[in-house]
């Protein structure tokens, strides 16, 4: 329809379009065949991320799922158990790859996706002839399904220390590590310190069209490289995509605070709305989880889409809204108005 407003798309921070500057960087990227190790832009991105995170080396891979899975598979043996937070992305949204590809079991720890050093010690099982030994602990920061929750520095340090005492490897799913850094006023290097492996995403929040990076020791990255090839991640002129990642690192990290402010603005606008329940104080980054108390979440999501607002249903009672660089304050206000109106009309 002529003059119709574009949809306000709050399904994820992965729906962003490359900016004009990012497109220009991609078009001008110096490239080579990365399977032969000859793409200079990929190498530049890997070196940049390794330096940002304070690790020896890094590996660019096409997706966040591959980043987590190669890092974990490099550190766990078939039949081992990995400790994770409740509803961790590496378990809930990665198609069972831990079981199918790494042959590992998982044990979810109590909490909101975050857990404590005491939880790790209580769940730990040593190697014995009958049990499933614990070998890896994985943390997620920010925690997606928990609503973009950020780990405190003290809690993270204590968990890493407990894992070290028990002889466990420690992985950080930092797909949205950039959000955690600006929200907590800490550097990415400070957050990544102490981990054996760190996975970061360039398409969540930062606006690149694809790409994630795994950082760790040179030996770990070498093992991850082989696994990424095994899993189908051998790319050719991948510098076109890596150039987008470099542009994102240069220009889109500090502006994540805008997304956080927009998320809080949305939560504030929905607080107290009929048929909805949201706690603005629980919004720490760019993800807002809203409980639907009248009707059901899928029904509300479908109705909102018909009004030009796109959201995701987490389950029958909850919806998720994610702010990003393609949604401004006016878009947030428009989405809030549509949700308030629709929720008030939903059957109880």
PDB file of N, CA and C in Angstrom, residues 72-163:
ATOM      1  N   UNK A  72      32.893 -26.386  21.610  1.00  0.00           N
ATOM      2  CA  UNK A  72      32.535 -27.404  22.598  1.00  0.00           C
ATOM      3  C   UNK A  72      33.013 -28.786  22.176  1.00  0.00           C
ATOM      4  N   UNK A  73      32.848 -29.109  20.904  1.00  0.00           N
ATOM      5  CA  UNK A  73      33.286 -30.420  20.429  1.00  0.00           C
ATOM      6  C   UNK A  73      34.792 -30.591  20.562  1.00  0.00           C
ATOM      7  N   UNK A  74      35.527 -29.490  20.515  1.00  0.00           N
ATOM      8  CA  UNK A  74      36.985 -29.547  20.659  1.00  0.00           C
ATOM      9  C   UNK A  74      37.410 -29.825  22.099  1.00  0.00           C
ATOM     10  N   UNK A  75      36.455 -29.723  23.039  1.00  0.00           N
ATOM     11  CA  UNK A  75      36.826 -29.828  24.446  1.00  0.00           C
ATOM     12  C   UNK A  75      36.072 -30.911  25.212  1.00  0.00           C
ATOM     13  N   UNK A  76      35.185 -31.631  24.530  1.00  0.00           N
ATOM     14  CA  UNK A  76      34.392 -32.654  25.206  1.00  0.00           C
ATOM     15  C   UNK A  76      34.520 -33.960  24.434  1.00  0.00           C
ATOM     16  N   UNK A  77      34.481 -35.070  25.150  1.00  0.00           N
ATOM     17  CA  UNK A  77      34.555 -36.388  24.507  1.00  0.00           C
ATOM     18  C   UNK A  77      33.163 -37.017  24.478  1.00  0.00           C
ATOM     19  N   UNK A  78      32.919 -37.910  23.509  1.00  0.00           N
ATOM     20  CA  UNK A  78      31.633 -38.612  23.501  1.00  0.00           C
ATOM     21  C   UNK A  78      31.393 -39.314  24.838  1.00  0.00           C
ATOM     22  N   UNK A  79      30.211 -39.105  25.392  1.00  0.00           N
ATOM     23  CA  UNK A  79      29.875 -39.694  26.683  1.00  0.00           C
ATOM     24  C   UNK A  79      30.143 -38.789  27.866  1.00  0.00           C
ATOM     25  N   UNK A  80      30.845 -37.685  27.653  1.00  0.00           N
ATOM     26  CA  UNK A  80      31.072 -36.724  28.732  1.00  0.00           C
ATOM     27  C   UNK A  80      29.817 -35.894  28.980  1.00  0.00           C
ATOM     28  N   UNK A  81      29.802 -35.206  30.113  1.00  0.00           N
ATOM     29  CA  UNK A  81      28.690 -34.318  30.460  1.00  0.00           C
ATOM     30  C   UNK A  81      29.171 -32.876  30.539  1.00  0.00           C
ATOM     31  N   UNK A  82      28.360 -31.994  30.018  1.00  0.00           N
ATOM     32  CA  UNK A  82      28.653 -30.567  30.057  1.00  0.00           C
ATOM     33  C   UNK A  82      27.601 -29.867  30.907  1.00  0.00           C
ATOM     34  N   UNK A  83      28.031 -28.995  31.784  1.00  0.00           N
ATOM     35  CA  UNK A  83      27.119 -28.222  32.621  1.00  0.00           C
ATOM     36  C   UNK A  83      26.757 -26.926  31.913  1.00  0.00           C
ATOM     37  N   UNK A  84      25.462 -26.625  31.868  1.00  0.00           N
ATOM     38  CA  UNK A  84      24.979 -25.431  31.188  1.00  0.00           C
ATOM     39  C   UNK A  84      23.933 -24.732  32.045  1.00  0.00           C
ATOM     40  N   UNK A  85      23.614 -23.513  31.699  1.00  0.00           N
ATOM     41  CA  UNK A  85      22.511 -22.806  32.330  1.00  0.00           C
ATOM     42  C   UNK A  85      21.185 -23.271  31.766  1.00  0.00           C
ATOM     43  N   UNK A  86      20.130 -23.047  32.511  1.00  0.00           N
ATOM     44  CA  UNK A  86      18.790 -23.430  32.055  1.00  0.00           C
ATOM     45  C   UNK A  86      18.467 -22.764  30.724  1.00  0.00           C
ATOM     46  N   UNK A  87      17.959 -23.538  29.773  1.00  0.00           N
ATOM     47  CA  UNK A  87      17.562 -23.033  28.457  1.00  0.00           C
ATOM     48  C   UNK A  87      18.713 -22.371  27.707  1.00  0.00           C
ATOM     49  N   UNK A  88      19.914 -22.914  27.863  1.00  0.00           N
ATOM     50  CA  UNK A  88      21.072 -22.376  27.152  1.00  0.00           C
ATOM     51  C   UNK A  88      20.871 -22.496  25.649  1.00  0.00           C
ATOM     52  N   UNK A  89      21.358 -21.517  24.910  1.00  0.00           N
ATOM     53  CA  UNK A  89      21.215 -21.512  23.459  1.00  0.00           C
ATOM     54  C   UNK A  89      21.867 -22.742  22.842  1.00  0.00           C
ATOM     55  N   UNK A  90      23.036 -23.151  23.356  1.00  0.00           N
ATOM     56  CA  UNK A  90      23.754 -24.284  22.764  1.00  0.00           C
ATOM     57  C   UNK A  90      22.995 -25.595  22.918  1.00  0.00           C
ATOM     58  N   UNK A  91      21.993 -25.618  23.774  1.00  0.00           N
ATOM     59  CA  UNK A  91      21.143 -26.804  23.949  1.00  0.00           C
ATOM     60  C   UNK A  91      19.775 -26.610  23.304  1.00  0.00           C
ATOM     61  N   UNK A  92      19.175 -25.438  23.504  1.00  0.00           N
ATOM     62  CA  UNK A  92      17.780 -25.239  23.120  1.00  0.00           C
ATOM     63  C   UNK A  92      17.609 -24.900  21.644  1.00  0.00           C
ATOM     64  N   UNK A  93      18.561 -24.188  21.054  1.00  0.00           N
ATOM     65  CA  UNK A  93      18.375 -23.640  19.716  1.00  0.00           C
ATOM     66  C   UNK A  93      19.423 -24.104  18.702  1.00  0.00           C
ATOM     67  N   UNK A  94      20.147 -25.165  19.003  1.00  0.00           N
ATOM     68  CA  UNK A  94      21.193 -25.585  18.074  1.00  0.00           C
ATOM     69  C   UNK A  94      21.003 -27.027  17.606  1.00  0.00           C
ATOM     70  N   UNK A  95      19.718 -27.414  17.509  1.00  0.00           N
ATOM     71  CA  UNK A  95      19.305 -28.648  16.829  1.00  0.00           C
ATOM     72  C   UNK A  95      19.916 -29.915  17.409  1.00  0.00           C
ATOM     73  N   UNK A  96      20.207 -29.926  18.709  1.00  0.00           N
ATOM     74  CA  UNK A  96      20.744 -31.126  19.322  1.00  0.00           C
ATOM     75  C   UNK A  96      22.150 -31.469  18.883  1.00  0.00           C
ATOM     76  N   UNK A  97      22.904 -30.468  18.415  1.00  0.00           N
ATOM     77  CA  UNK A  97      24.240 -30.722  17.873  1.00  0.00           C
ATOM     78  C   UNK A  97      25.197 -31.277  18.912  1.00  0.00           C
ATOM     79  N   UNK A  98      25.032 -30.896  20.167  1.00  0.00           N
ATOM     80  CA  UNK A  98      25.924 -31.422  21.198  1.00  0.00           C
ATOM     81  C   UNK A  98      25.831 -32.937  21.277  1.00  0.00           C
ATOM     82  N   UNK A  99      24.616 -33.447  21.166  1.00  0.00           N
ATOM     83  CA  UNK A  99      24.425 -34.900  21.200  1.00  0.00           C
ATOM     84  C   UNK A  99      24.769 -35.537  19.861  1.00  0.00           C
ATOM     85  N   UNK A 100      24.300 -34.929  18.778  1.00  0.00           N
ATOM     86  CA  UNK A 100      24.454 -35.537  17.461  1.00  0.00           C
ATOM     87  C   UNK A 100      25.886 -35.497  16.949  1.00  0.00           C
ATOM     88  N   UNK A 101      26.588 -34.406  17.191  1.00  0.00           N
ATOM     89  CA  UNK A 101      27.920 -34.231  16.620  1.00  0.00           C
ATOM     90  C   UNK A 101      29.035 -34.465  17.625  1.00  0.00           C
ATOM     91  N   UNK A 102      28.864 -33.979  18.859  1.00  0.00           N
ATOM     92  CA  UNK A 102      29.916 -34.145  19.863  1.00  0.00           C
ATOM     93  C   UNK A 102      29.703 -35.381  20.724  1.00  0.00           C
ATOM     94  N   UNK A 103      28.488 -35.929  20.736  1.00  0.00           N
ATOM     95  CA  UNK A 103      28.200 -37.105  21.549  1.00  0.00           C
ATOM     96  C   UNK A 103      28.180 -36.822  23.028  1.00  0.00           C
ATOM     97  N   UNK A 104      27.916 -35.566  23.408  1.00  0.00           N
ATOM     98  CA  UNK A 104      27.960 -35.163  24.810  1.00  0.00           C
ATOM     99  C   UNK A 104      26.563 -35.082  25.408  1.00  0.00           C
ATOM    100  N   UNK A 105      26.503 -35.342  26.708  1.00  0.00           N
ATOM    101  CA  UNK A 105      25.286 -35.097  27.470  1.00  0.00           C
ATOM    102  C   UNK A 105      25.369 -33.709  28.092  1.00  0.00           C
ATOM    103  N   UNK A 106      24.218 -33.186  28.464  1.00  0.00           N
ATOM    104  CA  UNK A 106      24.184 -31.893  29.144  1.00  0.00           C
ATOM    105  C   UNK A 106      23.394 -32.011  30.434  1.00  0.00           C
ATOM    106  N   UNK A 107      23.757 -31.193  31.387  1.00  0.00           N
ATOM    107  CA  UNK A 107      23.005 -31.082  32.635  1.00  0.00           C
ATOM    108  C   UNK A 107      22.755 -29.612  32.896  1.00  0.00           C
ATOM    109  N   UNK A 108      21.479 -29.227  32.901  1.00  0.00           N
ATOM    110  CA  UNK A 108      21.123 -27.836  33.143  1.00  0.00           C
ATOM    111  C   UNK A 108      21.143 -27.546  34.634  1.00  0.00           C
ATOM    112  N   UNK A 109      21.773 -26.461  35.011  1.00  0.00           N
ATOM    113  CA  UNK A 109      21.867 -26.060  36.403  1.00  0.00           C
ATOM    114  C   UNK A 109      20.709 -25.137  36.757  1.00  0.00           C
ATOM    115  N   UNK A 110      20.334 -25.069  38.035  1.00  0.00           N
ATOM    116  CA  UNK A 110      19.207 -24.221  38.432  1.00  0.00           C
ATOM    117  C   UNK A 110      19.533 -22.746  38.248  1.00  0.00           C
ATOM    118  N   UNK A 111      18.478 -21.941  38.151  1.00  0.00           N
ATOM    119  CA  UNK A 111      18.663 -20.501  38.025  1.00  0.00           C
ATOM    120  C   UNK A 111      17.900 -19.958  36.839  1.00  0.00           C
ATOM    121  N   UNK A 112      18.179 -18.713  36.506  1.00  0.00           N
ATOM    122  CA  UNK A 112      17.494 -18.030  35.418  1.00  0.00           C
ATOM    123  C   UNK A 112      18.293 -18.093  34.118  1.00  0.00           C
ATOM    124  N   UNK A 113      19.183 -19.049  34.032  1.00  0.00           N
ATOM    125  CA  UNK A 113      20.141 -19.135  32.936  1.00  0.00           C
ATOM    126  C   UNK A 113      21.540 -18.884  33.446  1.00  0.00           C
ATOM    127  N   UNK A 114      21.620 -18.137  34.540  1.00  0.00           N
ATOM    128  CA  UNK A 114      22.871 -17.952  35.273  1.00  0.00           C
ATOM    129  C   UNK A 114      22.864 -18.921  36.453  1.00  0.00           C
ATOM    130  N   UNK A 115      24.040 -19.259  36.943  1.00  0.00           N
ATOM    131  CA  UNK A 115      24.140 -20.210  38.048  1.00  0.00           C
ATOM    132  C   UNK A 115      25.340 -19.845  38.900  1.00  0.00           C
ATOM    133  N   UNK A 116      25.589 -20.605  39.938  1.00  0.00           N
ATOM    134  CA  UNK A 116      26.618 -20.249  40.903  1.00  0.00           C
ATOM    135  C   UNK A 116      27.744 -21.276  40.931  1.00  0.00           C
ATOM    136  N   UNK A 117      28.834 -20.884  41.572  1.00  0.00           N
ATOM    137  CA  UNK A 117      29.951 -21.815  41.774  1.00  0.00           C
ATOM    138  C   UNK A 117      29.500 -23.015  42.593  1.00  0.00           C
ATOM    139  N   UNK A 118      28.619 -22.794  43.568  1.00  0.00           N
ATOM    140  CA  UNK A 118      28.101 -23.897  44.381  1.00  0.00           C
ATOM    141  C   UNK A 118      27.306 -24.870  43.511  1.00  0.00           C
ATOM    142  N   UNK A 119      26.567 -24.356  42.523  1.00  0.00           N
ATOM    143  CA  UNK A 119      25.821 -25.229  41.613  1.00  0.00           C
ATOM    144  C   UNK A 119      26.783 -26.115  40.817  1.00  0.00           C
ATOM    145  N   UNK A 120      27.890 -25.550  40.384  1.00  0.00           N
ATOM    146  CA  UNK A 120      28.877 -26.319  39.614  1.00  0.00           C
ATOM    147  C   UNK A 120      29.466 -27.421  40.479  1.00  0.00           C
ATOM    148  N   UNK A 121      29.848 -27.085  41.700  1.00  0.00           N
ATOM    149  CA  UNK A 121      30.455 -28.086  42.594  1.00  0.00           C
ATOM    150  C   UNK A 121      29.462 -29.205  42.918  1.00  0.00           C
ATOM    151  N   UNK A 122      28.188 -28.843  43.101  1.00  0.00           N
ATOM    152  CA  UNK A 122      27.187 -29.849  43.455  1.00  0.00           C
ATOM    153  C   UNK A 122      26.902 -30.796  42.290  1.00  0.00           C
ATOM    154  N   UNK A 123      26.979 -30.297  41.055  1.00  0.00           N
ATOM    155  CA  UNK A 123      26.650 -31.114  39.887  1.00  0.00           C
ATOM    156  C   UNK A 123      27.841 -31.909  39.369  1.00  0.00           C
ATOM    157  N   UNK A 124      29.040 -31.527  39.757  1.00  0.00           N
ATOM    158  CA  UNK A 124      30.247 -32.152  39.218  1.00  0.00           C
ATOM    159  C   UNK A 124      30.304 -33.650  39.520  1.00  0.00           C
ATOM    160  N   UNK A 125      30.683 -34.437  38.502  1.00  0.00           N
ATOM    161  CA  UNK A 125      30.902 -35.864  38.674  1.00  0.00           C
ATOM    162  C   UNK A 125      32.272 -36.216  38.100  1.00  0.00           C
ATOM    163  N   UNK A 126      33.116 -36.880  38.871  1.00  0.00           N
ATOM    164  CA  UNK A 126      34.444 -37.252  38.382  1.00  0.00           C
ATOM    165  C   UNK A 126      34.360 -38.453  37.440  1.00  0.00           C
ATOM    166  N   UNK A 127      35.475 -38.771  36.846  1.00  0.00           N
ATOM    167  CA  UNK A 127      35.546 -39.966  36.002  1.00  0.00           C
ATOM    168  C   UNK A 127      35.464 -41.206  36.887  1.00  0.00           C
ATOM    169  N   UNK A 128      34.545 -42.123  36.540  1.00  0.00           N
ATOM    170  CA  UNK A 128      34.474 -43.409  37.223  1.00  0.00           C
ATOM    171  C   UNK A 128      33.926 -44.437  36.234  1.00  0.00           C
ATOM    172  N   UNK A 129      33.961 -45.714  36.547  1.00  0.00           N
ATOM    173  CA  UNK A 129      33.565 -46.727  35.556  1.00  0.00           C
ATOM    174  C   UNK A 129      32.092 -46.730  35.207  1.00  0.00           C
ATOM    175  N   UNK A 130      31.251 -46.055  35.986  1.00  0.00           N
ATOM    176  CA  UNK A 130      29.810 -46.174  35.806  1.00  0.00           C
ATOM    177  C   UNK A 130      29.105 -44.864  35.453  1.00  0.00           C
ATOM    178  N   UNK A 131      29.714 -43.743  35.824  1.00  0.00           N
ATOM    179  CA  UNK A 131      29.022 -42.475  35.681  1.00  0.00           C
ATOM    180  C   UNK A 131      29.371 -41.734  34.401  1.00  0.00           C
ATOM    181  N   UNK A 132      28.789 -40.544  34.285  1.00  0.00           N
ATOM    182  CA  UNK A 132      29.049 -39.643  33.167  1.00  0.00           C
ATOM    183  C   UNK A 132      29.920 -38.503  33.674  1.00  0.00           C
ATOM    184  N   UNK A 133      31.197 -38.468  33.328  1.00  0.00           N
ATOM    185  CA  UNK A 133      32.081 -37.470  33.916  1.00  0.00           C
ATOM    186  C   UNK A 133      31.798 -36.060  33.403  1.00  0.00           C
ATOM    187  N   UNK A 134      31.922 -35.105  34.284  1.00  0.00           N
ATOM    188  CA  UNK A 134      31.773 -33.704  33.915  1.00  0.00           C
ATOM    189  C   UNK A 134      33.117 -33.194  33.391  1.00  0.00           C
ATOM    190  N   UNK A 135      33.106 -32.580  32.229  1.00  0.00           N
ATOM    191  CA  UNK A 135      34.370 -32.095  31.665  1.00  0.00           C
ATOM    192  C   UNK A 135      34.337 -30.637  31.235  1.00  0.00           C
ATOM    193  N   UNK A 136      33.142 -30.078  30.998  1.00  0.00           N
ATOM    194  CA  UNK A 136      33.048 -28.704  30.493  1.00  0.00           C
ATOM    195  C   UNK A 136      31.919 -27.978  31.199  1.00  0.00           C
ATOM    196  N   UNK A 137      32.125 -26.688  31.455  1.00  0.00           N
ATOM    197  CA  UNK A 137      31.068 -25.794  31.933  1.00  0.00           C
ATOM    198  C   UNK A 137      30.883 -24.702  30.884  1.00  0.00           C
ATOM    199  N   UNK A 138      29.639 -24.417  30.499  1.00  0.00           N
ATOM    200  CA  UNK A 138      29.364 -23.377  29.506  1.00  0.00           C
ATOM    201  C   UNK A 138      28.464 -22.305  30.109  1.00  0.00           C
ATOM    202  N   UNK A 139      28.883 -21.051  29.971  1.00  0.00           N
ATOM    203  CA  UNK A 139      28.105 -19.901  30.407  1.00  0.00           C
ATOM    204  C   UNK A 139      27.617 -19.142  29.184  1.00  0.00           C
ATOM    205  N   UNK A 140      26.525 -18.422  29.319  1.00  0.00           N
ATOM    206  CA  UNK A 140      25.970 -17.621  28.222  1.00  0.00           C
ATOM    207  C   UNK A 140      25.760 -16.193  28.706  1.00  0.00           C
ATOM    208  N   UNK A 141      26.412 -15.245  28.041  1.00  0.00           N
ATOM    209  CA  UNK A 141      26.362 -13.842  28.471  1.00  0.00           C
ATOM    210  C   UNK A 141      26.339 -12.929  27.230  1.00  0.00           C
ATOM    211  N   UNK A 142      25.209 -12.241  26.984  1.00  0.00           N
ATOM    212  CA  UNK A 142      23.989 -12.230  27.777  1.00  0.00           C
ATOM    213  C   UNK A 142      23.195 -13.516  27.553  1.00  0.00           C
ATOM    214  N   UNK A 143      22.293 -13.806  28.485  1.00  0.00           N
ATOM    215  CA  UNK A 143      21.515 -15.036  28.354  1.00  0.00           C
ATOM    216  C   UNK A 143      20.242 -14.739  27.582  1.00  0.00           C
ATOM    217  N   UNK A 144      20.162 -15.322  26.391  1.00  0.00           N
ATOM    218  CA  UNK A 144      19.080 -15.030  25.461  1.00  0.00           C
ATOM    219  C   UNK A 144      17.708 -15.362  26.038  1.00  0.00           C
ATOM    220  N   UNK A 145      17.482 -16.635  26.370  1.00  0.00           N
ATOM    221  CA  UNK A 145      16.154 -17.059  26.791  1.00  0.00           C
ATOM    222  C   UNK A 145      15.772 -16.475  28.148  1.00  0.00           C
ATOM    223  N   UNK A 146      16.764 -16.057  28.911  1.00  0.00           N
ATOM    224  CA  UNK A 146      16.481 -15.405  30.187  1.00  0.00           C
ATOM    225  C   UNK A 146      16.087 -13.953  30.034  1.00  0.00           C
ATOM    226  N   UNK A 147      16.059 -13.459  28.802  1.00  0.00           N
ATOM    227  CA  UNK A 147      15.660 -12.072  28.576  1.00  0.00           C
ATOM    228  C   UNK A 147      16.832 -11.118  28.497  1.00  0.00           C
ATOM    229  N   UNK A 148      17.964 -11.586  27.971  1.00  0.00           N
ATOM    230  CA  UNK A 148      19.120 -10.704  27.832  1.00  0.00           C
ATOM    231  C   UNK A 148      19.817 -10.396  29.136  1.00  0.00           C
ATOM    232  N   UNK A 149      19.767 -11.339  30.080  1.00  0.00           N
ATOM    233  CA  UNK A 149      20.383 -11.118  31.387  1.00  0.00           C
ATOM    234  C   UNK A 149      21.904 -11.118  31.297  1.00  0.00           C
ATOM    235  N   UNK A 150      22.518 -10.285  32.138  1.00  0.00           N
ATOM    236  CA  UNK A 150      23.969 -10.124  32.158  1.00  0.00           C
ATOM    237  C   UNK A 150      24.536 -10.780  33.413  1.00  0.00           C
ATOM    238  N   UNK A 151      25.598 -11.534  33.249  1.00  0.00           N
ATOM    239  CA  UNK A 151      26.303 -12.096  34.404  1.00  0.00           C
ATOM    240  C   UNK A 151      27.048 -10.989  35.144  1.00  0.00           C
ATOM    241  N   UNK A 152      27.015 -11.032  36.478  1.00  0.00           N
ATOM    242  CA  UNK A 152      27.846 -10.108  37.244  1.00  0.00           C
ATOM    243  C   UNK A 152      29.292 -10.574  37.185  1.00  0.00           C
ATOM    244  N   UNK A 153      30.206  -9.630  37.318  1.00  0.00           N
ATOM    245  CA  UNK A 153      31.630  -9.971  37.265  1.00  0.00           C
ATOM    246  C   UNK A 153      31.992 -10.962  38.367  1.00  0.00           C
ATOM    247  N   UNK A 154      31.455 -10.751  39.571  1.00  0.00           N
ATOM    248  CA  UNK A 154      31.797 -11.624  40.696  1.00  0.00           C
ATOM    249  C   UNK A 154      31.291 -13.042  40.479  1.00  0.00           C
ATOM    250  N   UNK A 155      30.035 -13.182  40.035  1.00  0.00           N
ATOM    251  CA  UNK A 155      29.465 -14.516  39.829  1.00  0.00           C
ATOM    252  C   UNK A 155      30.221 -15.273  38.756  1.00  0.00           C
ATOM    253  N   UNK A 156      30.573 -14.577  37.683  1.00  0.00           N
ATOM    254  CA  UNK A 156      31.307 -15.229  36.596  1.00  0.00           C
ATOM    255  C   UNK A 156      32.691 -15.670  37.071  1.00  0.00           C
ATOM    256  N   UNK A 157      33.375 -14.798  37.794  1.00  0.00           N
ATOM    257  CA  UNK A 157      34.712 -15.126  38.299  1.00  0.00           C
ATOM    258  C   UNK A 157      34.664 -16.338  39.220  1.00  0.00           C
ATOM    259  N   UNK A 158      33.652 -16.402  40.068  1.00  0.00           N
ATOM    260  CA  UNK A 158      33.538 -17.516  41.011  1.00  0.00           C
ATOM    261  C   UNK A 158      33.254 -18.830  40.287  1.00  0.00           C
ATOM    262  N   UNK A 159      32.418 -18.791  39.255  1.00  0.00           N
ATOM    263  CA  UNK A 159      32.118 -20.008  38.498  1.00  0.00           C
ATOM    264  C   UNK A 159      33.356 -20.500  37.760  1.00  0.00           C
ATOM    265  N   UNK A 160      34.077 -19.583  37.129  1.00  0.00           N
ATOM    266  CA  UNK A 160      35.297 -19.969  36.417  1.00  0.00           C
ATOM    267  C   UNK A 160      36.320 -20.551  37.394  1.00  0.00           C
ATOM    268  N   UNK A 161      36.449 -19.951  38.570  1.00  0.00           N
ATOM    269  CA  UNK A 161      37.392 -20.459  39.569  1.00  0.00           C
ATOM    270  C   UNK A 161      37.005 -21.857  40.041  1.00  0.00           C
ATOM    271  N   UNK A 162      35.711 -22.085  40.255  1.00  0.00           N
ATOM    272  CA  UNK A 162      35.255 -23.416  40.670  1.00  0.00           C
ATOM    273  C   UNK A 162      35.543 -24.447  39.597  1.00  0.00           C
ATOM    274  N   UNK A 163      35.303 -24.086  38.343  1.00  0.00           N
ATOM    275  CA  UNK A 163      35.590 -25.004  37.245  1.00  0.00           C
ATOM    276  C   UNK A 163      37.077 -25.347  37.197  1.00  0.00           C
TER     277      UNK A 163
END
